[in-house]
Coordinates of C-alpha atoms and ligand atoms in Angstrom, one line a residue:
M1 CA 0.0 0.0 0.0
K2 CA 1.3 3.5 -0.9
N3 CA 2.3 5.5 2.2
K4 CA 0.1 8.5 2.4
N5 CA 2.8 10.5 4.2
G6 CA 4.9 10.5 1.1
P7 CA 8.7 11.0 1.6
H8 CA 8.1 11.4 5.3
K9 CA 6.8 7.8 5.6
N10 CA 5.8 7.4 9.2
L11 CA 8.1 9.9 10.9
N12 CA 6.9 11.6 14.0
L13 CA 5.4 15.0 13.1
N14 CA 7.9 16.8 15.3
V15 CA 10.9 15.5 13.4
R16 CA 9.6 15.8 9.8
G17 CA 12.0 17.9 7.7
L18 CA 14.6 18.0 10.5
G19 CA 18.1 18.0 9.0
K20 CA 21.4 17.5 10.8
S21 CA 22.4 20.1 13.3
A22 CA 24.1 23.0 11.5
T23 CA 27.3 22.7 13.4
I24 CA 27.6 19.0 12.6
A25 CA 26.5 19.5 9.0
I26 CA 29.1 22.2 8.2
S27 CA 31.9 20.1 9.8
E28 CA 30.9 17.0 7.8
K29 CA 30.7 19.0 4.6
A30 CA 34.1 20.6 5.2
N31 CA 35.6 17.3 6.0
S32 CA 34.2 15.7 2.9
L33 CA 35.6 18.6 0.7
M34 CA 39.0 18.0 2.4
E35 CA 38.8 14.3 1.5
H36 CA 38.3 15.4 -2.1
G37 CA 41.5 17.5 -2.0
V38 CA 40.0 20.9 -1.3
K39 CA 41.8 23.0 1.4
V40 CA 38.9 24.3 3.5
F41 CA 39.3 26.9 6.3
K42 CA 37.2 25.2 9.0
L43 CA 35.5 28.0 10.9
G44 CA 32.2 26.2 11.2
L45 CA 32.2 23.7 14.1
G46 CA 33.0 25.1 17.5
Q47 CA 35.5 22.6 18.7
S48 CA 38.4 23.4 21.0
P49 CA 41.7 23.2 19.1
F50 CA 43.7 22.4 22.3
P51 CA 44.7 19.0 23.6
V52 CA 43.2 17.6 26.8
P53 CA 45.5 18.5 29.7
E54 CA 48.0 15.7 30.2
P55 CA 47.0 14.8 33.8
V56 CA 43.5 14.3 32.7
V57 CA 44.6 12.0 29.8
E58 CA 46.8 10.1 32.2
E59 CA 43.8 9.5 34.4
L60 CA 41.9 8.2 31.5
R61 CA 44.7 5.8 30.7
N62 CA 44.8 4.7 34.4
N63 CA 41.1 3.9 34.2
A64 CA 40.7 2.3 30.8
H65 CA 40.1 -1.0 32.6
Q66 CA 37.0 0.3 34.4
K67 CA 34.2 -1.5 32.7
D68 CA 31.1 -1.6 34.9
Y69 CA 28.1 0.6 34.5
L70 CA 28.0 3.5 37.0
Q71 CA 25.1 5.0 38.8
T72 CA 22.9 6.8 36.3
Q73 CA 23.3 10.1 38.2
G74 CA 27.1 9.8 37.8
L75 CA 30.2 8.7 39.6
L76 CA 30.0 9.9 43.2
A77 CA 33.6 11.1 43.2
L78 CA 33.0 13.1 40.1
R79 CA 29.8 14.7 41.4
K80 CA 31.7 15.6 44.6
A81 CA 34.5 17.2 42.6
I82 CA 32.0 19.2 40.4
A83 CA 30.1 20.4 43.4
H84 CA 33.3 21.4 45.2
H85 CA 34.6 23.2 42.1
H86 CA 31.4 25.2 41.8
N87 CA 31.3 26.0 45.5
Q88 CA 34.9 27.2 45.4
M89 CA 34.4 29.3 42.3
Y90 CA 31.0 30.8 42.9
G91 CA 30.3 30.5 46.6
L92 CA 27.5 28.0 46.2
K93 CA 26.4 25.3 48.6
S94 CA 26.0 22.4 46.2
T95 CA 26.6 18.8 47.2
A96 CA 27.1 15.7 45.1
A97 CA 23.4 15.0 45.3
D98 CA 22.7 18.2 43.3
V99 CA 24.8 17.1 40.3
L100 CA 23.8 15.1 37.3
I101 CA 26.3 13.7 34.8
G102 CA 25.4 13.0 31.2
P103 CA 27.0 12.1 27.8
G104 CA 27.5 15.8 26.9
S105 CA 25.5 18.8 28.2
K106 CA 23.5 18.7 24.9
E107 CA 21.9 15.4 26.0
L108 CA 21.1 16.8 29.4
M109 CA 19.4 19.9 27.9
F110 CA 17.3 17.5 25.8
L111 CA 16.3 15.6 28.9
L112 CA 15.5 18.8 30.8
Q113 CA 13.1 19.9 28.1
L114 CA 11.6 16.5 27.9
C115 CA 11.0 16.4 31.7
Y116 CA 10.1 20.0 32.4
Y117 CA 6.6 21.1 31.4
G118 CA 6.9 24.7 30.2
D119 CA 8.1 27.2 27.6
L120 CA 11.6 27.6 26.5
V121 CA 12.8 31.2 26.2
I122 CA 15.8 31.7 24.1
P123 CA 17.7 35.0 23.7
T124 CA 19.0 35.3 20.1
P125 CA 21.5 34.8 18.7
A126 CA 21.7 31.5 20.3
W127 CA 23.5 28.2 19.9
V128 CA 22.0 26.1 17.1
S129 CA 20.4 23.2 19.1
Y130 CA 18.3 24.7 21.8
E131 CA 15.4 25.4 19.5
P132 CA 15.4 22.1 17.5
Q133 CA 15.5 20.2 20.8
A134 CA 12.4 22.0 21.9
K135 CA 10.7 21.4 18.6
I136 CA 11.5 17.6 18.7
I137 CA 9.9 17.4 22.1
G138 CA 7.0 19.7 21.1
R139 CA 7.7 22.5 23.6
P140 CA 6.7 26.1 22.8
V141 CA 9.7 28.4 22.2
N142 CA 9.8 32.1 22.7
F143 CA 12.7 34.1 21.3
M144 CA 14.1 37.1 22.9
P145 CA 16.0 39.0 20.2
T146 CA 19.0 41.0 21.3
T147 CA 21.0 43.6 19.4
F148 CA 24.6 44.3 18.4
E149 CA 24.4 47.6 20.3
D150 CA 23.7 45.6 23.5
G151 CA 26.6 43.3 22.9
W152 CA 24.0 40.6 21.9
K153 CA 22.9 40.4 25.6
I154 CA 19.6 40.5 27.4
H155 CA 18.8 42.7 30.3
S156 CA 16.3 42.6 33.0
D157 CA 13.6 44.4 30.9
H158 CA 13.6 41.4 28.5
I159 CA 12.6 39.2 31.4
R160 CA 10.0 41.6 32.7
E161 CA 8.4 41.9 29.2
I162 CA 8.1 38.2 28.7
C163 CA 6.9 37.3 32.2
H164 CA 4.8 40.3 33.1
S165 CA 1.7 39.6 31.1
D166 CA 1.4 35.9 32.1
C167 CA 3.5 35.6 35.2
T168 CA 2.4 32.1 36.3
R169 CA 3.3 30.3 33.1
P170 CA 6.2 27.9 33.7
R171 CA 9.3 28.9 31.8
I172 CA 12.9 28.1 31.4
I173 CA 15.1 31.0 30.2
V174 CA 18.4 29.9 28.6
L175 CA 21.3 32.1 29.4
N176 CA 24.6 31.3 27.7
Y177 CA 27.8 33.2 28.5
P178 CA 30.5 33.6 27.4
N179 CA 28.2 33.3 24.5
N180 CA 28.1 31.1 21.5
P181 CA 27.9 32.6 18.9
S182 CA 28.8 36.2 19.9
G183 CA 31.8 35.7 22.2
T184 CA 30.5 38.4 24.6
T185 CA 29.7 37.9 28.3
Y186 CA 27.8 39.5 31.2
S187 CA 29.3 41.7 33.8
N188 CA 28.5 41.2 37.5
D189 CA 26.0 44.1 37.5
E190 CA 24.2 42.7 34.5
L191 CA 24.0 39.2 36.0
H192 CA 22.7 40.7 39.2
A193 CA 20.0 42.6 37.5
I194 CA 18.9 39.6 35.4
A195 CA 18.9 37.4 38.5
R196 CA 16.7 39.9 40.4
E197 CA 14.1 39.8 37.7
A198 CA 14.2 36.0 37.3
K199 CA 13.7 35.6 41.0
R200 CA 10.8 38.0 41.0
Y201 CA 9.0 36.0 38.4
E202 CA 10.3 32.6 39.7
V203 CA 11.5 31.5 36.3
I204 CA 14.1 28.8 36.0
L205 CA 17.3 29.8 34.5
L206 CA 19.3 27.3 32.5
S207 CA 22.7 28.9 32.7
D208 CA 24.8 27.3 29.9
E209 CA 28.3 28.0 31.2
I210 CA 30.1 25.5 29.0
Y211 CA 32.5 28.4 28.1
G212 CA 32.9 29.8 31.6
Q213 CA 36.4 28.6 32.1
I214 CA 37.5 30.3 28.9
H215 CA 36.4 33.7 29.9
F216 CA 39.5 35.6 28.6
Q217 CA 40.2 37.2 32.0
G218 CA 39.5 34.1 33.9
K219 CA 36.7 36.0 35.7
H220 CA 33.6 34.1 34.9
I221 CA 30.9 34.4 37.5
S222 CA 27.9 32.1 37.6
I223 CA 24.5 33.7 37.8
A224 CA 23.8 31.0 40.4
T225 CA 25.7 33.2 42.8
Y226 CA 22.9 35.7 42.6
Y227 CA 19.9 33.3 42.1
P228 CA 21.0 30.0 43.5
E229 CA 17.5 28.7 44.1
G230 CA 16.4 29.0 40.5
T231 CA 19.5 28.4 38.4
I232 CA 20.6 25.2 36.8
I233 CA 24.2 25.4 35.7
S234 CA 25.2 23.5 32.6
T235 CA 28.8 22.7 31.9
G236 CA 31.2 19.9 30.9
L237 CA 34.6 19.0 29.5
S238 CA 34.1 19.8 25.9
K239 CA 35.3 23.4 25.6
W240 CA 37.6 24.3 28.4
C241 CA 39.2 20.9 28.6
G242 CA 39.4 20.3 24.8
A243 CA 37.4 17.1 25.1
G244 CA 34.3 17.5 23.0
G245 CA 34.6 13.9 21.7
W246 CA 34.7 12.5 25.2
R247 CA 31.1 13.5 25.7
L248 CA 31.0 14.5 29.3
G249 CA 28.5 17.1 30.5
C250 CA 26.9 18.0 33.8
F251 CA 24.1 20.0 35.4
V252 CA 24.3 21.5 38.9
F253 CA 20.8 21.9 40.3
P254 CA 19.5 23.9 43.2
H255 CA 18.2 21.7 46.0
S256 CA 14.7 23.0 45.3
L257 CA 14.7 21.4 41.9
K258 CA 15.5 17.9 43.1
W259 CA 12.2 16.7 41.6
L260 CA 13.5 17.7 38.2
L261 CA 16.9 16.1 38.7
D262 CA 15.2 12.9 39.8
S263 CA 12.9 12.9 36.8
M264 CA 15.8 13.5 34.4
T265 CA 17.7 10.7 36.1
A266 CA 14.8 8.3 35.7
V267 CA 14.6 9.1 31.9
A268 CA 18.4 8.8 31.6
S269 CA 18.2 5.3 33.2
E270 CA 15.7 4.3 30.5
T271 CA 17.8 5.8 27.7
Y272 CA 21.6 6.0 28.0
T273 CA 21.8 4.1 31.4
S274 CA 25.0 5.9 32.5
T275 CA 27.8 7.9 31.1
S276 CA 31.1 6.3 30.0
T277 CA 32.9 5.0 33.1
P278 CA 36.6 5.7 32.2
I279 CA 35.7 9.2 31.1
Q280 CA 34.0 9.9 34.4
F281 CA 37.0 8.8 36.3
A282 CA 39.2 11.0 34.2
A283 CA 36.9 13.9 34.6
V284 CA 37.4 13.8 38.4
R285 CA 41.0 14.9 37.7
A286 CA 39.8 17.7 35.4
F287 CA 37.4 19.2 38.0
Q288 CA 39.9 18.9 40.8
G289 CA 41.9 21.5 39.0
G290 CA 45.2 22.6 40.6
Y291 CA 48.3 24.3 39.2
T292 CA 48.8 22.3 36.0
I293 CA 45.2 22.8 34.9
E294 CA 45.2 26.5 35.9
Q295 CA 48.4 27.0 33.8
Y296 CA 46.8 25.2 30.9
L297 CA 43.8 27.4 31.1
A298 CA 45.8 30.6 31.4
H299 CA 47.6 29.8 28.1
V300 CA 44.4 28.7 26.4
R301 CA 42.7 32.0 27.4
R302 CA 45.6 34.1 26.3
I303 CA 45.8 32.5 22.8
L304 CA 42.1 32.7 22.2
S305 CA 41.9 36.2 23.4
A306 CA 44.7 37.4 21.2
L307 CA 43.3 35.6 18.1
G308 CA 39.7 36.6 18.8
K309 CA 40.6 40.3 19.2
K310 CA 42.8 40.3 16.2
A311 CA 40.1 38.6 14.0
A312 CA 37.5 41.1 15.3
Q313 CA 39.8 44.0 14.4
M314 CA 40.4 42.7 10.9
L315 CA 36.7 42.2 10.3
R316 CA 35.9 45.7 11.5
Q317 CA 38.6 47.1 9.2
A318 CA 36.9 45.2 6.3
G319 CA 33.6 46.9 7.1
A320 CA 31.7 44.5 9.4
R321 CA 30.4 45.3 12.8
V322 CA 31.8 43.0 15.5
A323 CA 31.3 43.0 19.3
E324 CA 34.6 42.7 21.2
P325 CA 35.1 39.1 22.2
E326 CA 35.4 38.3 25.9
G327 CA 35.5 34.6 26.0
A328 CA 34.8 31.3 24.1
F329 CA 36.1 31.1 20.5
Y330 CA 33.4 32.8 18.4
L331 CA 32.7 36.0 16.6
F332 CA 29.3 37.1 15.3
P333 CA 30.0 39.8 12.7
N334 CA 27.2 41.8 11.2
F335 CA 28.0 42.4 7.5
S336 CA 25.0 44.7 6.8
P337 CA 27.2 47.8 6.3
L338 CA 28.4 46.0 3.2
N339 CA 25.0 45.0 1.9
E340 CA 25.1 47.0 -1.3
K341 CA 28.5 45.6 -2.3
L342 CA 27.4 42.1 -1.3
A343 CA 24.3 42.4 -3.4
R344 CA 26.5 42.7 -6.5
H345 CA 27.4 39.1 -5.9
N346 CA 23.8 38.1 -5.4
I347 CA 24.4 37.9 -1.7
Y348 CA 21.3 39.1 0.1
N349 CA 21.3 37.2 3.4
S350 CA 23.6 35.2 5.7
R351 CA 22.9 31.9 4.0
D352 CA 24.0 33.4 0.6
L353 CA 27.1 34.8 2.2
C354 CA 28.1 31.5 3.8
E355 CA 27.4 29.5 0.6
Y356 CA 29.4 31.9 -1.5
S357 CA 32.3 31.8 1.0
L358 CA 32.5 28.1 1.0
N359 CA 32.0 27.6 -2.7
E360 CA 34.3 30.4 -3.9
M361 CA 36.9 30.8 -1.1
S362 CA 36.7 27.5 0.7
I363 CA 35.9 29.3 4.0
A364 CA 33.4 27.4 6.1
F365 CA 31.3 29.3 8.6
L366 CA 27.7 29.4 9.6
P367 CA 24.9 31.8 8.8
G368 CA 23.2 33.9 11.5
S369 CA 19.8 32.4 10.6
E370 CA 21.0 29.1 12.2
F371 CA 21.4 31.0 15.4
G372 CA 17.8 32.2 15.5
R373 CA 18.4 35.5 13.7
P374 CA 16.1 36.8 10.9
A375 CA 16.7 35.1 7.5
D376 CA 17.5 38.4 5.8
E377 CA 20.0 39.6 8.4
L378 CA 23.6 39.6 7.3
T379 CA 25.1 38.1 10.4
A380 CA 27.3 34.9 10.7
R381 CA 29.3 33.0 13.2
I382 CA 33.0 32.5 12.8
A383 CA 34.6 29.8 15.1
Y384 CA 38.3 30.8 15.1
V385 CA 39.5 27.3 16.0
D386 CA 41.2 26.0 12.9
F387 CA 44.8 25.8 14.1
N388 CA 47.1 23.4 15.8
G389 CA 46.3 23.9 19.5
A390 CA 49.0 21.6 20.8
R391 CA 51.6 23.6 18.9
A392 CA 50.2 27.0 19.9
L393 CA 50.0 25.8 23.5
S394 CA 53.6 24.7 23.8
A395 CA 54.9 27.8 22.1
S396 CA 52.8 30.0 24.5
E397 CA 54.3 28.1 27.5
H398 CA 57.7 29.6 26.5
I399 CA 56.4 33.1 26.8
P400 CA 55.8 34.6 30.3
L401 CA 52.1 34.8 31.0
A402 CA 52.4 38.5 31.9
E403 CA 53.0 39.2 28.2
T404 CA 50.3 39.6 25.6
L405 CA 50.7 37.5 22.4
G406 CA 51.4 39.7 19.4
D407 CA 50.9 39.3 15.7
D408 CA 54.1 37.3 15.3
F409 CA 52.7 34.6 17.5
L410 CA 49.4 34.5 15.7
D411 CA 51.2 34.5 12.3
H412 CA 53.1 31.4 13.3
F413 CA 50.8 29.4 15.4
C414 CA 47.2 30.3 14.6
R415 CA 46.9 29.3 11.0
P416 CA 44.9 28.2 9.0
A417 CA 42.2 30.1 11.1
L418 CA 44.0 33.4 10.6
T419 CA 44.5 32.8 6.9
G420 CA 40.8 32.0 6.5
I421 CA 39.8 35.3 8.2
E422 CA 42.4 37.3 6.2
R423 CA 41.0 35.9 2.9
L424 CA 37.5 36.7 3.9
C425 CA 38.6 40.3 4.9
D426 CA 40.6 40.8 1.7
W427 CA 37.6 39.8 -0.3
L428 CA 35.3 42.1 1.6
T429 CA 37.7 45.0 1.3
G430 CA 38.0 44.5 -2.5
L431 CA 34.2 44.3 -3.1
Ligands
LIG501 N1 28.9 23.6 20.4 C1 29.7 23.5 19.2 C2 29.2 24.5 18.2 O1 28.3 25.3 18.5 C3 29.7 22.2 18.6 C4 29.0 21.0 19.1 C5 27.5 21.0 18.9 O2 26.9 21.9 18.3 O3 27.0 20.0 19.2 O4 29.7 24.6 17.2

């Protein structure tokens, strides 16, 4: 019998037409071009270029023999280390009982949306997967557009506006800083003001702090400091520890949301059972921190800061508007001042721009429309991660940390990323 659903066969309504996540798709496309001999500048996928710190790798080696399933909630020693780390850094009072470990924070975000009954509120630009996850589950999404002038950040008015008319509706607001895709972050005063408003309307904050440890000044503050009872902190090893492929994420819950943690744990036990055992043992070492890890982070921050600031400056000189990066490894330039010149190449929106860049210049980056921005806006995300992080790190280790890394360093150790950005800027300048 002919399937009346046509090409969709019997797919669940929520996933019909769903393609691969943009970050994954651009990476796979770039890799496949590379396999066919094209030299692509890979500024699409946001993957740390740096190696995992040696003591953490060592701990993984030592625990390769660990083969048993662990508790679904996570290895007790790891949950203790994570709670302790957050208490030390942000003055919280978390315990191991407040921590949930998962195979990447992405999976935990999905479980959160599955278990929590309420709307998801997403400031835009926002990471590519928050909205598709909500759609897959069938949760309503509200967008909170931000502006370049505000550094792509929300402020307390945004929360008031969305909550005031219907203040009893259950909601989760996603806060992500240092931000993917803009690279900007919140000051203490800004966090304080947002926390005050969130508390007033009793909304849950999902504070995605996966880039917290790569705040360029090493001064990341969790909003949980100001709103501990309503904030879930999301973090993991992927970004600061260079271990995206290890798939280790965690949530730190307030005691008051134990019912939510328990529900997510129950669903986890029916789906992924538990997170990889050797990886959890190794992660204990990562969250214990100490001198070696702090030194590693200081060098990672210094390199990313120098490259991010240089790239932002070059893009500005080429005519784009770019917020000054403060953390993570992304820029979110707005090319609209160049719209007339771009139109001569039939580039009218961010998707056209990214397609042209990949096809004509082999530079892979992602359109702003993937980050919840309007389809006709000329914004895009550049992940400045295409360089040999191990080489850059060991070169940086020979330069005193009090020094800033100059152009010489970037010229030598941050290619191909820098070459890709130079080519893009040369092309923009010559338009
Ligand atoms: N978070 C990274 C990005 O935005 C990559 C991993 C992912 O999206 O799952 O590029």
